[in-house]
mmCIF file of C-alpha atoms in Angstrom:
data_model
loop_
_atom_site.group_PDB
_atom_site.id
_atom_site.type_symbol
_atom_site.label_atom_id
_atom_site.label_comp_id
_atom_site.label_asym_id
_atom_site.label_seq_id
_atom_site.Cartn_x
_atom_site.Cartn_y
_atom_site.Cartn_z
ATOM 1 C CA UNK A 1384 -4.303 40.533 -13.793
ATOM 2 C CA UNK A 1385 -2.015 42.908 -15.856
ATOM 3 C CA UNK A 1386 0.081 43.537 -13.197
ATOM 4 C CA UNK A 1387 0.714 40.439 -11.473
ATOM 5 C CA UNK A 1388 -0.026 38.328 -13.770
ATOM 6 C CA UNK A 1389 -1.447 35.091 -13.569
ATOM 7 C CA UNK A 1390 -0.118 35.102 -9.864
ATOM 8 C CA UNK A 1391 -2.438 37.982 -9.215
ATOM 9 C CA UNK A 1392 -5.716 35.958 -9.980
ATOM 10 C CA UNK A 1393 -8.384 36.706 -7.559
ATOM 11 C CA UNK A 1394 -8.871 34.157 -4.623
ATOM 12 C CA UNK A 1395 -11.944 33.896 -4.889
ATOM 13 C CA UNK A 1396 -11.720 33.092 -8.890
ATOM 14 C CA UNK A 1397 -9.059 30.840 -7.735
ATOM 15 C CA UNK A 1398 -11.427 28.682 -5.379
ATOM 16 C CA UNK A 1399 -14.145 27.928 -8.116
ATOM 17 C CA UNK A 1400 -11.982 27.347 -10.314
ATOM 18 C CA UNK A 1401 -9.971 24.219 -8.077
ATOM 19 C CA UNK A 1402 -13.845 23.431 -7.046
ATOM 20 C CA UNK A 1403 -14.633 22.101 -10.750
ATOM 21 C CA UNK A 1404 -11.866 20.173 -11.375
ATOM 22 C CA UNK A 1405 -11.962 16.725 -12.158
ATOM 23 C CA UNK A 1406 -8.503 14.883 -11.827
ATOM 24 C CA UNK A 1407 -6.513 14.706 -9.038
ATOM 25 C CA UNK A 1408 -3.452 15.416 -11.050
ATOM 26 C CA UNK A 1409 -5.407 18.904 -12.089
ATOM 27 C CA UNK A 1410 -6.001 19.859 -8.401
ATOM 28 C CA UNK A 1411 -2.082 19.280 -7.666
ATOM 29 C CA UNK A 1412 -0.602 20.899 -10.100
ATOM 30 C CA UNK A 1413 -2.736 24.455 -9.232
ATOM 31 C CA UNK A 1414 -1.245 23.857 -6.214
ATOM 32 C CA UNK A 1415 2.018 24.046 -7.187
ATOM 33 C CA UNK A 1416 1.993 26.892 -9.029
ATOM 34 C CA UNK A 1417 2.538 29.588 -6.569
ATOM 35 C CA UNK A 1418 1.954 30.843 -2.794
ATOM 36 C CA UNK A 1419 -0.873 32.729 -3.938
ATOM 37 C CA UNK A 1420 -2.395 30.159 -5.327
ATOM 38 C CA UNK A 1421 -2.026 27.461 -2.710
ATOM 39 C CA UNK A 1422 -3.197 30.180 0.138
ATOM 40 C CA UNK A 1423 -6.377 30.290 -2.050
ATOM 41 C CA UNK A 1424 -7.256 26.555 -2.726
ATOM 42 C CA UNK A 1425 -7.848 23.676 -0.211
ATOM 43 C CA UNK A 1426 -4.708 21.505 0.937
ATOM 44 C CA UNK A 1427 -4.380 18.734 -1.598
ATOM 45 C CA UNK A 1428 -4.579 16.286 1.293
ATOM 46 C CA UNK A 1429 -7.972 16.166 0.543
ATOM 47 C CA UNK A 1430 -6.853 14.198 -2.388
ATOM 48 C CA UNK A 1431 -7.338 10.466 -2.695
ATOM 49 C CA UNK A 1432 -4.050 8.134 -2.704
ATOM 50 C CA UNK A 1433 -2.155 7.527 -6.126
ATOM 51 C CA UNK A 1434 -1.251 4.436 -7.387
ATOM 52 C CA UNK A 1435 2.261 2.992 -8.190
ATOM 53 C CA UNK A 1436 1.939 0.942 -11.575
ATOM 54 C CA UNK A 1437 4.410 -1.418 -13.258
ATOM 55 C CA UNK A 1438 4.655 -2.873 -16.582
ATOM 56 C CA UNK A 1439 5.926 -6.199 -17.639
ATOM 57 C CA UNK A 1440 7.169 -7.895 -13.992
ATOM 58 C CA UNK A 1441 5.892 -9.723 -11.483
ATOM 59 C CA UNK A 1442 6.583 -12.775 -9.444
ATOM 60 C CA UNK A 1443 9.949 -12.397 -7.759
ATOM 61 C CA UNK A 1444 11.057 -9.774 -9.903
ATOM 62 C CA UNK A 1445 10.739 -6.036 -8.276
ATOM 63 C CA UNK A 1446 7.808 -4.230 -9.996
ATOM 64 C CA UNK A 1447 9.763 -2.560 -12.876
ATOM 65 C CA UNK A 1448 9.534 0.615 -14.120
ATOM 66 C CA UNK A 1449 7.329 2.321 -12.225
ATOM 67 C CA UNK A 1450 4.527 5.077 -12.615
ATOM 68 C CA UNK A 1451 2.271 7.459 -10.329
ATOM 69 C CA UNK A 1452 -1.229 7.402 -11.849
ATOM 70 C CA UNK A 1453 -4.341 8.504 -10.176
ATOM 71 C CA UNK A 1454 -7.924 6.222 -9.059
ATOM 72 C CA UNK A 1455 -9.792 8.651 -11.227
ATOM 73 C CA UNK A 1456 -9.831 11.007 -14.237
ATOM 74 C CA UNK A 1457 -8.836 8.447 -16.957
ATOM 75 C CA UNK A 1458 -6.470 7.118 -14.479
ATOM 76 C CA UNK A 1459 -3.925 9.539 -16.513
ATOM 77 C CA UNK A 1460 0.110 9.699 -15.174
ATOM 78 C CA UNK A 1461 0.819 11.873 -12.654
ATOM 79 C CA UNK A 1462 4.070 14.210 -13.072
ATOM 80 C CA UNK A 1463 6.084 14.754 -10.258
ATOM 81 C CA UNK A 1464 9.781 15.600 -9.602
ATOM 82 C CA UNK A 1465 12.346 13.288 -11.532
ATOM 83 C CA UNK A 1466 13.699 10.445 -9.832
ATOM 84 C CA UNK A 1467 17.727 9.914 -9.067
ATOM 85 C CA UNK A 1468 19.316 9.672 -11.932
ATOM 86 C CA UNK A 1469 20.085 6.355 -12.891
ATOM 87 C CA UNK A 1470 17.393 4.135 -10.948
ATOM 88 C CA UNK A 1471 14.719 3.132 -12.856
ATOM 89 C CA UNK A 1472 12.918 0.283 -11.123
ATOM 90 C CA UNK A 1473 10.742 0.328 -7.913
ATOM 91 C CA UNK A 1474 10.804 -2.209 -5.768
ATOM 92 C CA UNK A 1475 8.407 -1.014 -3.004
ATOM 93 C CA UNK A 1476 6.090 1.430 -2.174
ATOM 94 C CA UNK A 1477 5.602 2.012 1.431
ATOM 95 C CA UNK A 1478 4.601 5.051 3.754
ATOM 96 C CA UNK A 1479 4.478 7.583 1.058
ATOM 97 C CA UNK A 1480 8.305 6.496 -0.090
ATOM 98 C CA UNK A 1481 9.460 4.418 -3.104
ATOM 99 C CA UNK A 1482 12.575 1.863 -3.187
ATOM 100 C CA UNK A 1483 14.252 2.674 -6.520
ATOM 101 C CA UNK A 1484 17.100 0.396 -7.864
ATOM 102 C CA UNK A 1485 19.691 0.415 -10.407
ATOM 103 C CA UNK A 1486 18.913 -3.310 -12.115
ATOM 104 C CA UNK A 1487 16.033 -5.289 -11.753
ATOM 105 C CA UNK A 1488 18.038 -8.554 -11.759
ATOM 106 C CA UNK A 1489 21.802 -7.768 -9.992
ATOM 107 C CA UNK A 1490 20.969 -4.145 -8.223
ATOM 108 C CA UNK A 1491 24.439 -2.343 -6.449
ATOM 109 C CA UNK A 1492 22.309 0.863 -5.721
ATOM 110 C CA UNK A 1493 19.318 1.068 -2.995
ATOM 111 C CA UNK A 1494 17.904 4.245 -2.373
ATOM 112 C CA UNK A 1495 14.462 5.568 -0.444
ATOM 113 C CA UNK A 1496 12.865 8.320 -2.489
ATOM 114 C CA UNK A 1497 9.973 10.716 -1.356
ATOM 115 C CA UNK A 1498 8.419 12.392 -4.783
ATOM 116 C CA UNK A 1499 7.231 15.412 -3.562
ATOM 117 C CA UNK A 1500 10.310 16.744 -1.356
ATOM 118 C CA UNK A 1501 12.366 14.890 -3.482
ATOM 119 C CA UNK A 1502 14.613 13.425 -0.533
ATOM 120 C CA UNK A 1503 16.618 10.564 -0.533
ATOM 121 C CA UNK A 1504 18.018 7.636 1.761
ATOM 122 C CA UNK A 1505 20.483 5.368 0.818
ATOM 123 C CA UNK A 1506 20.589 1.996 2.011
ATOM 124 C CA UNK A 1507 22.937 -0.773 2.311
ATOM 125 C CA UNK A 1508 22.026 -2.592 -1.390
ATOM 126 C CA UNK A 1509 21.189 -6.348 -1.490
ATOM 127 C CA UNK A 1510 21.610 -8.379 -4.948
ATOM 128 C CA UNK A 1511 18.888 -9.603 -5.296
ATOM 129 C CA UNK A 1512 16.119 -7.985 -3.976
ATOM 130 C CA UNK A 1513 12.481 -8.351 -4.456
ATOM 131 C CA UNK A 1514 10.814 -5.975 -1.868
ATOM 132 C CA UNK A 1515 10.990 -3.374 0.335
ATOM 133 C CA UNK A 1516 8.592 -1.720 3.004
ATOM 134 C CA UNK A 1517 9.297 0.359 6.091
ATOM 135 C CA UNK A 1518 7.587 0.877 9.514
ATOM 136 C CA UNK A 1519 7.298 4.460 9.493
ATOM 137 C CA UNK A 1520 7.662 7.935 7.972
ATOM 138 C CA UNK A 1521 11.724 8.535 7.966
ATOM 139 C CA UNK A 1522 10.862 12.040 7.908
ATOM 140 C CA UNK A 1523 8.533 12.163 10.620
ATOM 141 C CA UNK A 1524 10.372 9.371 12.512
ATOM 142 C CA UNK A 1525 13.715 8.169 13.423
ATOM 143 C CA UNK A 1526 12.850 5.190 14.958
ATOM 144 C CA UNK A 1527 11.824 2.902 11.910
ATOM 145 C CA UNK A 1528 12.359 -0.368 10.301
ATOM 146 C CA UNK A 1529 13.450 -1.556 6.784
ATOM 147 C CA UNK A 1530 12.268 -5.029 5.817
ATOM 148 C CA UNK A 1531 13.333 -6.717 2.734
ATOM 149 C CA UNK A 1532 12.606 -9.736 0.804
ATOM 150 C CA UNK A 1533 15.610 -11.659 -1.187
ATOM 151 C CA UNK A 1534 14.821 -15.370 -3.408
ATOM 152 C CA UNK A 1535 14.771 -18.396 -1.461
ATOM 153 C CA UNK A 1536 15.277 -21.231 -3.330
ATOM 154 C CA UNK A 1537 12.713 -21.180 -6.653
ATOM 155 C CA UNK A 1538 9.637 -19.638 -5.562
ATOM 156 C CA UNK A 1539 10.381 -18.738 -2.074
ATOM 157 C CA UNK A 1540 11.186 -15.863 -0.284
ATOM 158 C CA UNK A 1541 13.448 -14.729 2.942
ATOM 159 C CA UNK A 1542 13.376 -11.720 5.160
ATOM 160 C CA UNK A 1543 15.974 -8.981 6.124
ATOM 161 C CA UNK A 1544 15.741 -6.086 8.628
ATOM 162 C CA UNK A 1545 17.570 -2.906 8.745
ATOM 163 C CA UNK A 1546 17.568 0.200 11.138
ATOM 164 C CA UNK A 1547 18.967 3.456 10.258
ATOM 165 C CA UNK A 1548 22.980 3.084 11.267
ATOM 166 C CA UNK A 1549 23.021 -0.250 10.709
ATOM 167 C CA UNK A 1550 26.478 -1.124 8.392
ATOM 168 C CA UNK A 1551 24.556 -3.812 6.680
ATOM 169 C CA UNK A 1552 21.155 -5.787 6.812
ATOM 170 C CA UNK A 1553 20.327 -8.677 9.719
ATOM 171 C CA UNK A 1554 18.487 -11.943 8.545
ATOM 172 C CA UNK A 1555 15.000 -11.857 9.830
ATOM 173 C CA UNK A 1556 12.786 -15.200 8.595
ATOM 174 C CA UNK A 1557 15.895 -17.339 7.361
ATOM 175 C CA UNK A 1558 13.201 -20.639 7.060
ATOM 176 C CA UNK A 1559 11.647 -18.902 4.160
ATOM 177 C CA UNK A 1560 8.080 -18.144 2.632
ATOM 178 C CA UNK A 1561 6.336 -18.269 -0.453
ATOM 179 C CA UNK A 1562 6.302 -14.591 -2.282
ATOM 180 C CA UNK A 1563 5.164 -11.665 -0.332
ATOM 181 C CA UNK A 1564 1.412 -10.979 -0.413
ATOM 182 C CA UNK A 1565 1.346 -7.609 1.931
ATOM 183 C CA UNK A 1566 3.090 -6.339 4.773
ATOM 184 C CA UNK A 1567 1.731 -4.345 8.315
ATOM 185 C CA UNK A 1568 3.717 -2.763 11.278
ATOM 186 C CA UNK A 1569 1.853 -2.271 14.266
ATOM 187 C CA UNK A 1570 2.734 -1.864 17.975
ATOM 188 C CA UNK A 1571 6.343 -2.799 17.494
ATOM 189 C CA UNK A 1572 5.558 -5.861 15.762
ATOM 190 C CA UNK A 1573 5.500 -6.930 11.614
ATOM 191 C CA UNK A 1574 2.864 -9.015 9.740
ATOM 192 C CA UNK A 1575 3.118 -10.217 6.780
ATOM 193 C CA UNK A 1576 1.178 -12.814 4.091
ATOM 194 C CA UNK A 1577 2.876 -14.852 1.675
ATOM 195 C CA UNK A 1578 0.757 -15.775 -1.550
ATOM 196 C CA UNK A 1579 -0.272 -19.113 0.224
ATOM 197 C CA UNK A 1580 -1.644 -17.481 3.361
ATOM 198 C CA UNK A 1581 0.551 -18.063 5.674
ATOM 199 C CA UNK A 1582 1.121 -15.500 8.235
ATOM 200 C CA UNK A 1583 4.428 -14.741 9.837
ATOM 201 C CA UNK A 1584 4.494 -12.361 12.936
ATOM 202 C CA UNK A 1585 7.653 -11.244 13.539
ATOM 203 C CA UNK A 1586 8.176 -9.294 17.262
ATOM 204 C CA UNK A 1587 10.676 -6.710 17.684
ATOM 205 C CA UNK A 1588 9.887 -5.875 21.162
ATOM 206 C CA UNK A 1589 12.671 -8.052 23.057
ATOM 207 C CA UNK A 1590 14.223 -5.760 25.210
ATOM 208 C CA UNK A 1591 17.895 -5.865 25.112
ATOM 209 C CA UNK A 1592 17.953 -8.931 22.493
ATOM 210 C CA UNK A 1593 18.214 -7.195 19.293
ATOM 211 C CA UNK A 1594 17.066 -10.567 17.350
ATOM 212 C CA UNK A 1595 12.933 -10.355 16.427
ATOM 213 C CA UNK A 1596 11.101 -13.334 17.658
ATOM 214 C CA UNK A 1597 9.575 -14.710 14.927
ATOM 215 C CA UNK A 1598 6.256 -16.939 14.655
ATOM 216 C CA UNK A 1599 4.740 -18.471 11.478
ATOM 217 C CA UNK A 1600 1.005 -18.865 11.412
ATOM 218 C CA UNK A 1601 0.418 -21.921 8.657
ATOM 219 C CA UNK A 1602 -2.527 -21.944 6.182
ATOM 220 C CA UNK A 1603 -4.643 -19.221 7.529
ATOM 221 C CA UNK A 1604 -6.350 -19.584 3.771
ATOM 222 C CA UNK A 1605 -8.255 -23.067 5.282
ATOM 223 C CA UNK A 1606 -9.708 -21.115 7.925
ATOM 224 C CA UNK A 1607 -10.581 -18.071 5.575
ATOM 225 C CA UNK A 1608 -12.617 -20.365 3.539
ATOM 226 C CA UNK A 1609 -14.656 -21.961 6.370
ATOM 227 C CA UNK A 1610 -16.452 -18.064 6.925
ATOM 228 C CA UNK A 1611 -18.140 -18.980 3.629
ATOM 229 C CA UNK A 1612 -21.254 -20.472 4.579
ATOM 230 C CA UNK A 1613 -23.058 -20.485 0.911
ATOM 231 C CA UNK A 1614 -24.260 -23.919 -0.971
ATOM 232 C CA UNK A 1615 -21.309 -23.394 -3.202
ATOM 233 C CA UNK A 1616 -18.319 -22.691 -1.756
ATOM 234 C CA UNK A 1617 -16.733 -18.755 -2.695
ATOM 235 C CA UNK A 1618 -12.761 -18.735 -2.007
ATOM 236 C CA UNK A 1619 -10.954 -16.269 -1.091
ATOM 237 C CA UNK A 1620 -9.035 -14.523 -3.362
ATOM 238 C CA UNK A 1621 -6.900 -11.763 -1.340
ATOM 239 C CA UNK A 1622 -6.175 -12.060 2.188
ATOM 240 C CA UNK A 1623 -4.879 -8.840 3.784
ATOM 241 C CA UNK A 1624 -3.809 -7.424 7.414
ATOM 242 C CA UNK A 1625 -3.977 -3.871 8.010
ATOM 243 C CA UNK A 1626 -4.050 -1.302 10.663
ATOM 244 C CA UNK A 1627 -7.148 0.760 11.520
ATOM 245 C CA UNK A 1628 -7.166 3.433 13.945
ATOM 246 C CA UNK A 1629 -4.288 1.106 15.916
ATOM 247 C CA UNK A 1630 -6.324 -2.024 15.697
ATOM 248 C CA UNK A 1631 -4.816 -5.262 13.288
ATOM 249 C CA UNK A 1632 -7.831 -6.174 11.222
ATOM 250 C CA UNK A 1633 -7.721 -9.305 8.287
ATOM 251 C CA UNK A 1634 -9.709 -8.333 5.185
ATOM 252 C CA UNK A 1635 -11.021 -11.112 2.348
ATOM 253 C CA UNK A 1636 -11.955 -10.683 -0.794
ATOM 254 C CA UNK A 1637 -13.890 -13.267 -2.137
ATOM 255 C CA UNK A 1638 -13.997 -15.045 -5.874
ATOM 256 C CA UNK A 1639 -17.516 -15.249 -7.385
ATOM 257 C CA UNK A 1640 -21.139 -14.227 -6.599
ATOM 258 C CA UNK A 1641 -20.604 -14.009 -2.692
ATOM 259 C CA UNK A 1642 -23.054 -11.949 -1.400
ATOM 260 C CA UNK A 1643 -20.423 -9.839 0.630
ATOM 261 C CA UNK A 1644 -17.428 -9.155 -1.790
ATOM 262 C CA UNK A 1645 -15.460 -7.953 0.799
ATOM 263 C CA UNK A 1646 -15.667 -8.799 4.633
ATOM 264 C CA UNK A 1647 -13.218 -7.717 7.769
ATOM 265 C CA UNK A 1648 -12.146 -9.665 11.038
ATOM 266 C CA UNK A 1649 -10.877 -8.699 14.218
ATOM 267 C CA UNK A 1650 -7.703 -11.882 13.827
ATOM 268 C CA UNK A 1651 -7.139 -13.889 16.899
ATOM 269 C CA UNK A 1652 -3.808 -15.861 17.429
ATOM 270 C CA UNK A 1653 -3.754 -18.869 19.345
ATOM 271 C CA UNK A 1654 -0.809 -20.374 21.124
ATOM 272 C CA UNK A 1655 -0.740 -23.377 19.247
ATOM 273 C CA UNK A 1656 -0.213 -20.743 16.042
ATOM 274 C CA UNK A 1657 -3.118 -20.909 14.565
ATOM 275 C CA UNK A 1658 -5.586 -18.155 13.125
ATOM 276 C CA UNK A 1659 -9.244 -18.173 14.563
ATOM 277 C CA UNK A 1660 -11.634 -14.991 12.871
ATOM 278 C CA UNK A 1661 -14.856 -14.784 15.405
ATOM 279 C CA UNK A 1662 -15.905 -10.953 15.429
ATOM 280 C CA UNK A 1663 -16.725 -9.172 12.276
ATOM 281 C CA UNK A 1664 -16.294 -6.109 11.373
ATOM 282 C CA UNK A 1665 -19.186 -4.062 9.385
ATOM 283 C CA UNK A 1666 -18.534 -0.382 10.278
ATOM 284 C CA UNK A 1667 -15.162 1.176 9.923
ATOM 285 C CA UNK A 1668 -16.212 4.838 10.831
ATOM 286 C CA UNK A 1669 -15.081 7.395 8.752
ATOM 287 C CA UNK A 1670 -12.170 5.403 8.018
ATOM 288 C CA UNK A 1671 -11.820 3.118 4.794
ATOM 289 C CA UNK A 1672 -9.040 0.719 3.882
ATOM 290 C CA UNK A 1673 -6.648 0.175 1.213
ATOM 291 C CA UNK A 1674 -5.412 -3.044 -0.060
ATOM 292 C CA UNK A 1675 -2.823 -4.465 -2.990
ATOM 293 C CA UNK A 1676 0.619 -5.368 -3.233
ATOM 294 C CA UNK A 1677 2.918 -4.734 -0.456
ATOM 295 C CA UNK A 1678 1.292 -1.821 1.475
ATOM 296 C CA UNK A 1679 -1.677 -1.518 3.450
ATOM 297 C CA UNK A 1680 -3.340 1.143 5.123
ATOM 298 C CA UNK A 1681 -5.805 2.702 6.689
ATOM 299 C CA UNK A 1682 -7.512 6.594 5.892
ATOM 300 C CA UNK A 1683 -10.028 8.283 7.290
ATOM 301 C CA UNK A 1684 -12.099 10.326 4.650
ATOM 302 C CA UNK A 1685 -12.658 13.330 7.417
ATOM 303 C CA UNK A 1686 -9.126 14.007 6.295
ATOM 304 C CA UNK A 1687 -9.118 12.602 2.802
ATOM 305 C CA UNK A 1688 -12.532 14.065 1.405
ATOM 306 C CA UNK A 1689 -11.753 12.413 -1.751
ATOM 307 C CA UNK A 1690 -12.280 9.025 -0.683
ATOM 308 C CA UNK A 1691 -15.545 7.565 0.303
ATOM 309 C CA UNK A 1692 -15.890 5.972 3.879
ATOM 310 C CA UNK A 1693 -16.723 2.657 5.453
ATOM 311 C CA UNK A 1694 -14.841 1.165 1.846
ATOM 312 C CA UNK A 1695 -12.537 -1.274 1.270
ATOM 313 C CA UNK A 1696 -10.112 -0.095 -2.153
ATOM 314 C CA UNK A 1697 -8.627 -2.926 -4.003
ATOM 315 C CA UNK A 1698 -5.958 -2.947 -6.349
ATOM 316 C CA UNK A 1699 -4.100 -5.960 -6.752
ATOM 317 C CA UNK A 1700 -6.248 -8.442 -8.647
ATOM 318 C CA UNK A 1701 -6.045 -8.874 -12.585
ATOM 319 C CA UNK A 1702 -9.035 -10.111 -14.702
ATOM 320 C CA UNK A 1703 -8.520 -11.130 -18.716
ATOM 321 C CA UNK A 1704 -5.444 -9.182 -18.283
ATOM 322 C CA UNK A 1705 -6.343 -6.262 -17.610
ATOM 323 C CA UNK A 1706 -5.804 -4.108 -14.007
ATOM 324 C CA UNK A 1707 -8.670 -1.858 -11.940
ATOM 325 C CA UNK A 1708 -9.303 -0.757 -8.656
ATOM 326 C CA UNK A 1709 -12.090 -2.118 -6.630
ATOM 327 C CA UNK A 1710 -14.562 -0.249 -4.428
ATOM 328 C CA UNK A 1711 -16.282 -2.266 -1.474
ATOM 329 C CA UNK A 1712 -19.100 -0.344 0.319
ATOM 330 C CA UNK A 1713 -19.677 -2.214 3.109
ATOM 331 C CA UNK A 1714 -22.680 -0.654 3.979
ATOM 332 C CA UNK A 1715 -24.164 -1.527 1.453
ATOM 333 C CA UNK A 1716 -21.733 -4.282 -0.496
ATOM 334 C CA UNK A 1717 -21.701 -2.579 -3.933
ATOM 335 C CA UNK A 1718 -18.625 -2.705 -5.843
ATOM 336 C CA UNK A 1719 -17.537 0.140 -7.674
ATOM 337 C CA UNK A 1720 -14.947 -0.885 -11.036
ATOM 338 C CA UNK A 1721 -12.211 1.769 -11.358
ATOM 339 C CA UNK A 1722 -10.935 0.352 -14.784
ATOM 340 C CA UNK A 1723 -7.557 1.363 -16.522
ATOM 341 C CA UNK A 1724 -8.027 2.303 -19.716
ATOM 342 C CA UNK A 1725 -4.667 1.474 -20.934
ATOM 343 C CA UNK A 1726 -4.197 -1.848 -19.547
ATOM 344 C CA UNK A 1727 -1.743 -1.535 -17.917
ATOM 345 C CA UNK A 1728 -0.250 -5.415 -17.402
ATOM 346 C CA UNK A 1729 1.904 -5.536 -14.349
ATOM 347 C CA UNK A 1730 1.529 -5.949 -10.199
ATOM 348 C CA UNK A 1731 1.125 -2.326 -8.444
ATOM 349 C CA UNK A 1732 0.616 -1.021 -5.109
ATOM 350 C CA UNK A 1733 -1.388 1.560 -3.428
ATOM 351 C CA UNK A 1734 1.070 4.838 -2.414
ATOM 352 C CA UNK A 1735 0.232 7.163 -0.116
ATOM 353 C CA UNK A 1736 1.947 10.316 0.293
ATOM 354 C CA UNK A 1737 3.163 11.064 3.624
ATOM 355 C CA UNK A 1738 1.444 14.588 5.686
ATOM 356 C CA UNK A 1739 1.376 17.470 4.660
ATOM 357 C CA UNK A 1740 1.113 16.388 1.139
ATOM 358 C CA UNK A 1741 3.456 19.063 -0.146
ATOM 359 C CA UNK A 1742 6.533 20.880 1.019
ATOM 360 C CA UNK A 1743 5.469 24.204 1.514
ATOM 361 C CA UNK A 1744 7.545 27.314 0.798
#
């Protein structure tokens, strides 16, 4: 090592080493360090997703000053590169990309920011603004979507599309919806939950009509609570859509003693707009899915190692105040508790960062 350095470590040295390492946030930053180093250690896709945390906002109100912490070692902060300069508050976290604004209440600066390559997008800025997500990878993609969500009324919500070269944003669901639960793309199409279940499907394949069809599906919470079957009845307390492997699947999460915590549905959509769940789903593969505020996804643990399959992660319910992510085998419908120690009081979102997990040099 007296030559090189600590760049001159042997490889092997190098790979136990990153082998008996604990935290996430460890594993990336040896990473990081050097060529040498990351030609020596596994890609740090293997890595589980981070979470984006918040702290004192919810409701309407984008998430507030936001955080990258880790499901595991102590939950601690990750560091990454700064943000833009002047844009403290993230409102969105969507396909490995957060929305950063200027002002929580009257923003005038939108911009798209990737933490690990450090790019940016700027978008046309709404006042307010409450939410963000988008369709795709901008870096991997040119063909993607913007949606956002602006106050309707007092506790209602409206939706706005945008596509890169757009001058400004296009209304989308002008009628309104409570506040946004989650939001899905899939096959050309968006689906999204508002806190009091109803669905709203909105269809941007129309051809040369540049205006998404839009279709609301009311109350899909009365048939959620039918699938419990128990002497007392177990509500639902998270409804979420998500993609798996190209398929739209609906996943509950119940209140309570049920004795499945979490179950999944293939959704069927009738034309007279309603939501009818018949097939269940008990085996998701390798994959396992992810579930919280605003994004939802789907990851297979032959390329995440980190994670554990056939699981359903949670991390968008609070209990006596304090926040934790939730582990649903459903093999075997054990729930794991992920607490954080901190308590952290606040909505936040599952973040994913986009493939390959860092820019390499």
């Amino acid at each position: 090592m007296a030559g090189g350095g600590w760049s001159s470590l042997p490889a092997d040295l190098l790979t136990d080493i990153s082998g008996r390492l604990s935290s996430d946030a460890d594993y990336l930053h040896i990473h990081q360090v050097c060529t040498h180093w990351r030609a020596s250690t596994s890609r740090p896709a293997a890595c589980r997703p981070w979470v984006v945390t918040g702290r004192g906002r919810s409701g309407l109100e984008p998430i507030g000053e936001y955080s990258l912490r880790l499901p595991r070692g102590g939950a601690r902060k990750l560091e990454v590169a700064a943000a833009p300069a002047g844009l403290p508050y993230c409102c969105g976290a969507s396909r490995g990309w957060l929305a950063l604004v200027d002002d929580a209440q009257s923003p005038t600066r939108l911009v798209l920011w990737e933490p690990l390559s450090s790019t940016e997008i700027s978008l046309p800025c709404l006042s307010p603004l409450t939410r963000i997500f988008i369709s795709d990878d901008p870096l991997a993609s040119s063909d993607w979507i913007a949606i956002a969500a602006q106050i309707k009324g007092e506790i209602g919500q409206k939706t706005l599309f945008w596509r890169p070269g757009d001058a400004t944003w296009t209304m989308l669901y002008e009628p309104g919806t409570c506040q946004i639960d989650s939001l899905v793309f899939n096959e050309g199409k968006a689906y999204y939950i508002d806190t009091m279940r109803n669905i709203i499907i909105c269809d941007f394949n129309t051809g040369s009509d540049p205006s998404p069809r839009c279709t609301r599906i009311f109350h899909a919470c009365t048939v959620v609570n039918k699938l419990c079957r128990c002497h007392r009845l177990h509500p639902a307390r998270g409804v979420h859509l998500v993609v798996c492997k190209g398929e739209l699947l609906l996943v509950v999460l119940y209140l309570g003693s049920h004795p499945w915590p979490a179950e999944v549905y293939k959704p069927v959509w009738t034309p007279n707009q309603r939501l009818e769940l018949h097939e269940r789903v008990r085996d998701l593969g390798d994959h396992s899915l992810f579930v919280g505020r605003g994004d939802a996804f789907a990851l297979s643990a032959k390329e995440f190692p980190a994670i554990k399959r056939n699981c359903i992660y949670s991390a968008d319910i609070p209990w006596n105040k304090a926040y934790w992510i939730s582990v649903f085998n459903l093999d075997s419908d054990v729930v794991e508790e992920i607490p954080y120690p901190d308590n952290i009081l606040g909505p936040y979102a599952w973040f994913c960062p986009r493939k390959p997990f860092l820019k390499q040099s």
